[in-house]
Every structure is written in structure tokens, then in C-alpha cells.
Amino acid sequence: MGKKKIVAIDLFSGCGGTSSGLIKAGIDVRAAVEINKVATKTYTKNISAHVIEEDIVNVSGSELLDKIKLKRNEELLLVACPPCQGFSSIGNGTEDDERNQLVYQFVRLVNELRPAYVLMENVSGMSKGKGKKIFKDVLKKFDLLNYEINSDILNSADFGVPQMRKRLVLHGVRRDIYEKMVAKDMNLELPKPTNINPSSKENPEELPVWETAGSVFNLPRLSAGEKHQSETVFNHYANGLSDINKERIRHIRRNGGSRDCLPDRLVLNCHRGKQGHGDVYGIIDVNRPAPTMTGGCMSYTKGRFGHPVEDRAISAREAARIQSFEDEFIFEGTNGEIALQIGNAVPVKLAKASGEYFQWLNRKLNEK
């Protein structure tokens, strides 16, 4: 069996978190599909793959094959991160949210393209929360298409990402390839952690402990509402903050980092007598991985996104670092558009870990 390289297509590519990780793993990402114009602009600024800016419903497998020009010595990896807001435990989506149906477009394109390998990332709620019924149906459809699947909830912190971000990761191989794996006594696996919880009692592989949020906060000082851009620092932009919120952030920082310490005069009416999302108005703890980045990650009022020492929410560049993007990765759009791209992205190092697994698997399968 001759050596074969992996070529990838990234569906629902967003700004390019997954593609960036796969490229770091040595995979040739040749095409992507994304409907959002601003995310596409960011993607094409940083990644050379051909991007189809279109609703995926209108994209066919034959069109994608025409773009990537797959050769006989190449194997296809089809990747997808379908919109997950309907499955998320944070949002108000339901099982009937129309965005949830987009995962079936991934299934359709797997059927049309018959890739050797498949990779999907989504929120944990897809497999054991609001989306459980849909996910079971998707697994059934993959089985009918003759794909072997392994999936689980992984924590991005276990892969060198300075963030607590639990996500569903799915690896799949076409069954004829899986039969070759069985013949070589190989199992279909998920990526192995590169980092470990510092509170773990055992660490037989002597892995380094989780990266903490403190590793990202060494950029030039920034005031709320200020933008810092230089030849070496990109997208270091902070949203503005009202005077009363500056007073709140100072008080919270001095008194433990959470809003439940606020004196009565600083408590918002909407928070009185309610628990709600307790992280809102919180300060990021530099001694732990950061909380999950969301589309509101640059807004102090939308989560535990307060800067640890400066009177502002984290900047776009700090949020991007928490998602393990390189500093050279440049985002396009307004502050709100950039925050949404960052919050929706797959952490680069998590995608890289999956990419490295498929590279390893492909090499093993091609050994004589």
C-alpha cells in the first residue's frame, strides 16, 4: 500500500479554528464552507484554502470534489462543526431549533463524498442534553452509511488550551478502512490528553498540568474602549465600560471575583433574588483555566470575562489566546463580530490533537 496524505474539507468553518489546528497537524486543508461573510473574510486572510461562501444546503459533494482535486494517493478527511446554539446549555434553544438540523447536512455530504475519515466537534449538549435524540439519530445514520464512530466529551484544558471548554468530539472511519484497522489490531480512538488537571492524584505519563488563564495576560495595558494595534500585536481591542460597571469590577476584584459580593447599591435589579448565570460580572482567575469563551466573550456583562487587573473585559486578542489562536491570526470585523467568531471557534489545539491522531492512524494504515 503506497503512502497516502490526508486532505481535508472544513464544513461550517467559521473563522478557521479547526482548519488552523489541522494545518498545525500537517494536514492539507483545501476547501471550506461558511455562510457568514465576516467569518469568511477572517478565514481567507489567514488560511489559503478555497472557501465556498454559501448556505451548506446549496453545496454538493461534487462541487467540493471539484475544488479539492483529490488525487489517487490522497485520503479525504471531512470535518464539521455545525452551529450548536440550539444544543447549548447556555442558550434558550430547543431540540426543534432549526439550526440543529444542519448536522444532517454533514451526514448528507459524508454520503456524497464517502471520505476515509470524519471529524465533528460540538457542544456537550448535543450528545447528552437537548440534542441527545438528534445525536442518536445521526449515529444511526453513520452506521447505515458504513462508518465506524467513536465519540466522547473532552475538556479542551486537557489539550493545552487555557480554558475549561467541554466539547463533544467525534472521530469516524469508513468501514472498509476500519476492517484494515482490525486486521492490524488497532482501535478507533480519540486524541490522548497532553495536559492534566493539577488536582489529579495520579499522572503516570508525567503530563504537564493545565495551562492557566494567567498565561495570556502579558499584552500592553489597555483602557476600556481602547484599541491597540501594532506591527506585532493585532486585535488587542477592548469594549467600553460604563462608570458604574468600572466601580463594580473594582469591587468584585477586591472581594473574591464574583458578583455576590456587591453592596446593595451596586446590585442590578435583574440580579436581585436570582441566581441566574453566576459567572456574569465575574473576574477571570489567573490561577485556573479561563471559563468557556462565548460569542459575548468581550462583554463584561455576559460572563466571567472581567480582566484580572485592568478595569475592562478581556480584549479580542486575549480571548483569541484563550482559544489557543496564534497571535499572528488576524480577525476581521467589529468588536461584536470578532467576539462571535472567537466564541464560536473550535480551540486550535483541540483541533490539532484530532488532526495528529488522524495523521498517526493514516501512517499506521499505510505501513507495509
Coordinates of C-alpha atoms in Angstrom, one line a residue:
M1 CA 0.0 0.0 0.0
G2 CA 1.6 3.3 -1.1
K3 CA 1.8 6.3 1.2
K4 CA -1.3 8.5 1.2
K5 CA -1.6 12.0 2.6
I6 CA -4.7 13.5 4.2
V7 CA -6.6 16.3 2.5
A8 CA -9.4 18.0 4.5
I9 CA -12.6 19.9 3.8
D10 CA -13.9 22.1 6.7
L11 CA -17.6 22.5 6.8
F12 CA -19.1 25.3 8.9
S13 CA -15.5 26.5 9.1
G14 CA -16.2 29.8 10.8
C15 CA -13.1 32.0 11.2
G16 CA -10.8 29.0 10.9
G17 CA -10.1 27.5 14.4
T18 CA -10.5 23.9 13.2
S19 CA -8.6 24.5 10.0
S20 CA -5.7 26.2 11.9
G21 CA -5.4 23.2 14.2
L22 CA -5.5 20.7 11.3
I23 CA -2.8 22.7 9.4
K24 CA -0.6 22.6 12.5
A25 CA -1.0 18.8 12.5
G26 CA 0.3 18.8 8.9
I27 CA -3.0 18.2 7.2
D28 CA -3.7 19.9 3.8
V29 CA -6.9 21.8 4.3
R30 CA -8.0 22.6 0.7
A31 CA -11.6 23.8 1.0
A32 CA -14.0 25.2 3.5
V33 CA -17.7 26.1 3.6
E34 CA -19.0 29.1 5.6
I35 CA -22.1 31.3 5.2
N36 CA -21.0 34.2 7.4
K37 CA -19.3 36.9 5.3
V38 CA -17.2 38.4 8.1
A39 CA -16.0 35.0 9.3
T40 CA -15.1 34.1 5.7
K41 CA -13.1 37.3 5.4
T42 CA -11.2 36.4 8.5
Y43 CA -10.7 32.8 7.2
T44 CA -9.3 33.9 3.8
K45 CA -7.0 36.4 5.5
N46 CA -5.3 33.7 7.4
I47 CA -5.8 30.4 5.5
S48 CA -5.2 29.6 1.9
A49 CA -7.9 27.0 1.4
H50 CA -10.7 27.7 -1.2
V51 CA -13.7 29.0 0.7
I52 CA -17.3 28.5 -0.6
E53 CA -19.3 31.3 0.9
E54 CA -22.7 29.7 0.7
D55 CA -25.5 28.1 2.7
I56 CA -24.4 24.5 3.0
V57 CA -27.8 23.3 1.9
N58 CA -26.8 24.5 -1.6
V59 CA -23.4 22.9 -1.6
S60 CA -22.9 19.5 -3.3
G61 CA -20.3 16.8 -2.8
S62 CA -19.4 17.0 -6.5
E63 CA -18.8 20.8 -6.2
L64 CA -16.4 20.2 -3.2
L65 CA -14.6 17.4 -5.0
D66 CA -14.1 19.8 -8.0
K67 CA -12.5 22.3 -5.6
I68 CA -10.0 20.0 -3.9
K69 CA -8.9 17.9 -6.9
L70 CA -8.3 14.8 -4.8
K71 CA -5.6 12.6 -6.2
R72 CA -5.3 8.8 -6.0
N73 CA -2.6 9.0 -3.3
E74 CA -4.8 11.2 -1.1
E75 CA -7.4 10.4 1.6
L76 CA -10.2 12.7 2.4
L77 CA -11.0 13.9 6.0
L78 CA -14.4 15.6 6.2
V79 CA -14.7 18.0 9.2
A80 CA -17.7 19.7 10.6
C81 CA -18.7 21.9 13.5
P82 CA -22.4 22.5 12.9
P83 CA -24.0 25.5 14.6
C84 CA -24.6 24.5 18.2
Q85 CA -26.7 27.2 19.8
G86 CA -29.8 25.1 19.8
F87 CA -28.0 22.4 21.8
S88 CA -26.1 24.7 24.1
S89 CA -27.0 24.6 27.8
I90 CA -26.2 28.4 27.9
G91 CA -28.8 29.5 25.3
N92 CA -32.5 29.2 25.1
G93 CA -32.6 26.8 22.1
T94 CA -34.7 23.7 22.0
E95 CA -34.5 20.4 20.3
D96 CA -36.6 21.8 17.5
D97 CA -34.2 24.8 16.8
E98 CA -33.8 24.8 13.1
R99 CA -30.0 25.2 13.5
N100 CA -29.9 21.7 14.9
Q101 CA -30.9 20.3 11.6
L102 CA -27.7 21.5 10.0
V103 CA -25.9 18.4 11.4
Y104 CA -27.8 16.4 8.8
Q105 CA -26.1 18.4 6.0
F106 CA -22.9 16.9 7.3
V107 CA -24.4 13.4 7.1
R108 CA -25.5 14.2 3.6
L109 CA -22.1 15.2 2.5
V110 CA -20.5 12.2 4.1
N111 CA -22.8 10.1 2.0
E112 CA -22.0 12.0 -1.2
L113 CA -18.2 12.2 -0.6
R114 CA -17.5 8.9 1.1
P115 CA -14.4 10.3 3.0
A116 CA -12.0 8.0 4.6
Y117 CA -12.2 9.9 7.8
V118 CA -14.7 12.1 9.6
L119 CA -14.3 14.6 12.4
M120 CA -17.0 16.5 14.2
E121 CA -16.9 18.9 17.2
N122 CA -19.9 20.3 19.0
V123 CA -21.2 21.3 22.4
S124 CA -21.6 18.6 25.0
G125 CA -25.4 19.1 25.0
M126 CA -25.6 17.6 21.5
S127 CA -24.9 14.1 23.0
K128 CA -26.4 14.2 26.4
G129 CA -28.5 17.3 26.7
K130 CA -31.0 19.0 24.4
G131 CA -29.6 17.3 21.3
K132 CA -29.5 13.7 22.6
K133 CA -32.3 12.5 20.4
I134 CA -30.8 14.0 17.3
F135 CA -27.3 12.7 18.1
K136 CA -28.6 9.2 18.4
D137 CA -30.2 9.5 15.0
V138 CA -27.0 10.9 13.5
L139 CA -25.1 7.9 14.9
K140 CA -27.7 5.5 13.4
K141 CA -27.3 7.2 10.0
F142 CA -23.5 6.9 10.1
D143 CA -23.9 3.2 10.9
L144 CA -26.1 2.8 7.9
L145 CA -23.5 4.6 5.8
N146 CA -20.9 2.1 6.9
Y147 CA -18.9 4.3 9.2
E148 CA -17.4 3.3 12.5
I149 CA -17.7 6.0 15.1
N150 CA -16.1 6.9 18.4
S151 CA -17.2 10.0 20.4
D152 CA -17.0 11.4 23.9
I153 CA -17.0 14.7 25.8
L154 CA -13.4 16.1 26.0
N155 CA -12.2 19.1 28.0
S156 CA -10.1 21.5 26.0
A157 CA -7.9 22.1 29.0
D158 CA -6.6 18.5 28.7
F159 CA -5.1 19.6 25.3
G160 CA -3.1 22.6 26.3
V161 CA -5.9 25.1 25.9
P162 CA -6.0 27.6 28.8
Q163 CA -9.8 27.3 29.1
M164 CA -12.4 25.0 30.6
R165 CA -14.4 24.1 27.5
K166 CA -16.1 20.7 27.4
R167 CA -17.0 19.6 23.9
L168 CA -18.3 16.6 22.0
V169 CA -15.6 15.2 19.7
L170 CA -16.5 12.6 17.2
H171 CA -14.0 10.5 15.1
G172 CA -15.1 8.2 12.4
V173 CA -13.6 6.0 9.7
R174 CA -15.2 4.3 6.7
R175 CA -15.9 0.7 7.5
D176 CA -13.6 -0.8 4.8
I177 CA -10.8 1.2 6.4
Y178 CA -11.9 0.1 9.9
E179 CA -11.6 -3.5 8.8
K180 CA -7.9 -2.9 7.9
M181 CA -7.5 -1.4 11.4
V182 CA -9.0 -4.5 13.0
A183 CA -6.6 -6.6 10.9
K184 CA -3.7 -4.6 12.4
D185 CA -5.2 -4.9 15.9
M186 CA -6.0 -1.2 16.1
N187 CA -8.9 0.6 17.7
L188 CA -10.6 3.8 16.6
E189 CA -9.6 6.3 19.3
L190 CA -10.0 9.9 20.3
P191 CA -7.0 12.2 20.9
K192 CA -4.9 11.5 24.0
P193 CA -4.6 14.4 26.5
T194 CA -1.4 16.4 26.5
N195 CA -2.1 18.1 29.9
I196 CA -3.6 17.0 33.2
N197 CA -5.7 18.5 36.0
P198 CA -3.2 19.6 38.7
S199 CA -5.5 18.1 41.3
S200 CA -5.2 14.6 39.7
K201 CA -3.7 12.1 42.2
E202 CA -2.0 10.1 39.5
N203 CA 0.0 11.2 36.5
P204 CA 1.7 8.0 35.2
E205 CA 2.6 9.7 31.9
E206 CA 4.1 12.8 33.7
L207 CA 2.0 15.2 31.6
P208 CA 2.3 18.9 32.3
V209 CA -0.6 20.4 34.2
W210 CA -3.3 22.5 32.7
E211 CA -2.4 25.9 31.2
T212 CA -3.9 28.7 33.3
A213 CA -5.5 31.9 32.1
G214 CA -2.6 33.8 33.5
S215 CA -0.5 32.8 30.5
V216 CA -2.5 35.1 28.2
F217 CA -2.3 38.4 30.1
N218 CA 1.0 39.9 29.2
L219 CA -0.1 42.3 26.4
P220 CA 0.2 46.1 26.5
R221 CA -2.2 47.8 29.1
L222 CA -5.5 48.8 27.6
S223 CA -8.3 51.0 28.8
A224 CA -12.0 50.1 28.3
G225 CA -13.0 51.2 24.8
E226 CA -9.4 51.4 23.6
K227 CA -7.8 49.7 20.6
H228 CA -4.1 48.7 20.5
Q229 CA -2.7 47.7 17.1
S230 CA 1.0 47.5 16.2
E231 CA 3.3 45.5 13.9
T232 CA 3.4 42.7 16.5
V233 CA 0.1 42.9 18.4
F234 CA -3.2 42.5 16.4
N235 CA -6.8 42.9 17.5
H236 CA -6.0 44.0 21.1
Y237 CA -9.4 45.7 21.3
A238 CA -11.5 46.3 24.4
N239 CA -15.2 47.2 24.6
G240 CA -16.2 50.3 26.5
L241 CA -17.4 50.1 30.1
S242 CA -19.7 52.5 32.0
D243 CA -18.6 54.2 35.2
I244 CA -20.8 52.1 37.4
N245 CA -19.6 48.9 35.8
K246 CA -16.0 50.1 36.4
E247 CA -17.0 50.6 40.1
R248 CA -18.5 47.1 40.1
I249 CA -15.4 45.4 38.5
R250 CA -13.1 47.1 41.1
H251 CA -15.2 46.0 44.0
I252 CA -15.6 42.4 42.7
R253 CA -11.9 42.1 42.0
R254 CA -11.1 43.2 45.6
N255 CA -13.6 40.8 47.1
G256 CA -13.2 37.4 45.6
G257 CA -14.0 37.7 41.9
S258 CA -17.8 37.1 41.8
R259 CA -20.7 39.4 41.8
D260 CA -22.3 38.1 45.0
C261 CA -20.0 40.3 47.0
L262 CA -21.6 43.5 45.6
P263 CA -23.1 46.0 48.1
D264 CA -26.8 46.6 47.6
R265 CA -26.4 49.9 45.7
L266 CA -24.3 48.1 43.0
V267 CA -26.6 45.1 42.6
L268 CA -28.5 45.2 39.3
N269 CA -32.3 44.9 39.7
C270 CA -32.3 41.9 37.4
H271 CA -30.0 40.1 39.7
R272 CA -31.9 40.7 42.9
G273 CA -33.2 37.4 44.4
K274 CA -32.0 35.4 41.4
Q275 CA -29.1 33.0 40.9
G276 CA -29.1 33.0 37.1
H277 CA -25.7 32.7 35.5
G278 CA -23.4 33.3 38.5
D279 CA -20.4 34.0 36.4
V280 CA -21.8 37.2 34.9
Y281 CA -19.8 40.2 36.0
G282 CA -17.1 37.9 37.3
I283 CA -13.3 38.3 37.1
I284 CA -11.1 35.7 35.3
D285 CA -9.0 33.7 37.8
V286 CA -5.4 33.7 36.5
N287 CA -4.6 30.6 38.5
R288 CA -7.1 28.4 36.7
P289 CA -8.0 27.8 33.1
A290 CA -10.4 30.5 31.8
P291 CA -14.1 29.9 31.6
T292 CA -15.7 28.9 28.3
M293 CA -15.3 31.6 25.7
T294 CA -18.7 32.5 24.1
G295 CA -19.9 35.0 21.5
G296 CA -20.1 37.5 24.3
C297 CA -16.5 37.0 25.5
M298 CA -15.6 40.7 25.1
S299 CA -18.5 41.9 27.2
Y300 CA -18.2 42.3 30.9
T301 CA -21.9 41.8 31.4
K302 CA -22.1 38.4 29.5
G303 CA -20.0 36.1 31.6
R304 CA -16.8 35.8 33.8
F305 CA -14.9 37.9 31.3
G306 CA -13.5 40.7 33.6
H307 CA -9.8 41.4 33.2
P308 CA -7.8 40.3 36.3
V309 CA -6.1 43.6 36.9
E310 CA -7.5 46.2 34.4
D311 CA -10.9 47.8 34.6
R312 CA -12.3 46.3 31.5
A313 CA -13.4 43.0 29.9
I314 CA -10.8 40.9 28.1
S315 CA -9.7 42.1 24.7
A316 CA -10.3 40.3 21.4
R317 CA -6.6 39.2 21.4
E318 CA -6.8 37.9 24.9
A319 CA -9.9 35.9 24.1
A320 CA -8.2 34.5 21.0
R321 CA -5.2 33.4 23.0
I322 CA -7.6 31.7 25.4
Q323 CA -8.9 29.8 22.3
S324 CA -5.3 29.0 21.5
F325 CA -5.1 31.0 18.3
E326 CA -1.6 32.3 17.4
D327 CA -1.0 36.0 17.8
E328 CA -0.4 36.2 14.1
F329 CA -4.0 35.2 13.3
I330 CA -5.9 38.4 12.4
F331 CA -9.6 38.8 12.8
E332 CA -11.8 41.0 10.6
G333 CA -15.0 42.8 11.7
T334 CA -16.4 44.9 14.5
N335 CA -15.7 44.1 18.2
G336 CA -19.0 42.2 18.3
E337 CA -18.3 40.3 15.1
I338 CA -14.8 39.4 16.3
A339 CA -16.1 38.2 19.7
L340 CA -18.7 36.0 17.9
Q341 CA -16.0 34.4 15.7
I342 CA -13.8 33.7 18.6
G343 CA -16.5 32.3 20.8
N344 CA -17.9 30.1 18.1
A345 CA -14.4 28.7 17.1
V346 CA -13.1 25.3 17.9
P347 CA -9.9 25.7 20.0
V348 CA -7.0 25.4 17.7
K349 CA -5.1 23.0 20.0
L350 CA -8.1 20.7 20.4
A351 CA -8.5 20.5 16.6
K352 CA -4.7 19.9 16.3
A353 CA -5.0 17.0 18.7
S354 CA -7.6 15.3 16.5
G355 CA -5.6 16.1 13.4
E356 CA -2.5 14.5 14.8
Y357 CA -4.5 11.4 15.7
F358 CA -5.7 11.0 12.1
Q359 CA -2.2 11.6 10.8
W360 CA -0.9 8.8 13.1
L361 CA -3.7 6.5 12.0
N362 CA -3.2 7.2 8.3
R363 CA 0.6 6.5 8.7
K364 CA -0.1 3.2 10.5
L365 CA -2.6 2.1 7.9
N366 CA -0.1 2.7 5.1
E367 CA 2.8 0.8 6.7
K368 CA 3.7 -2.4 4.9

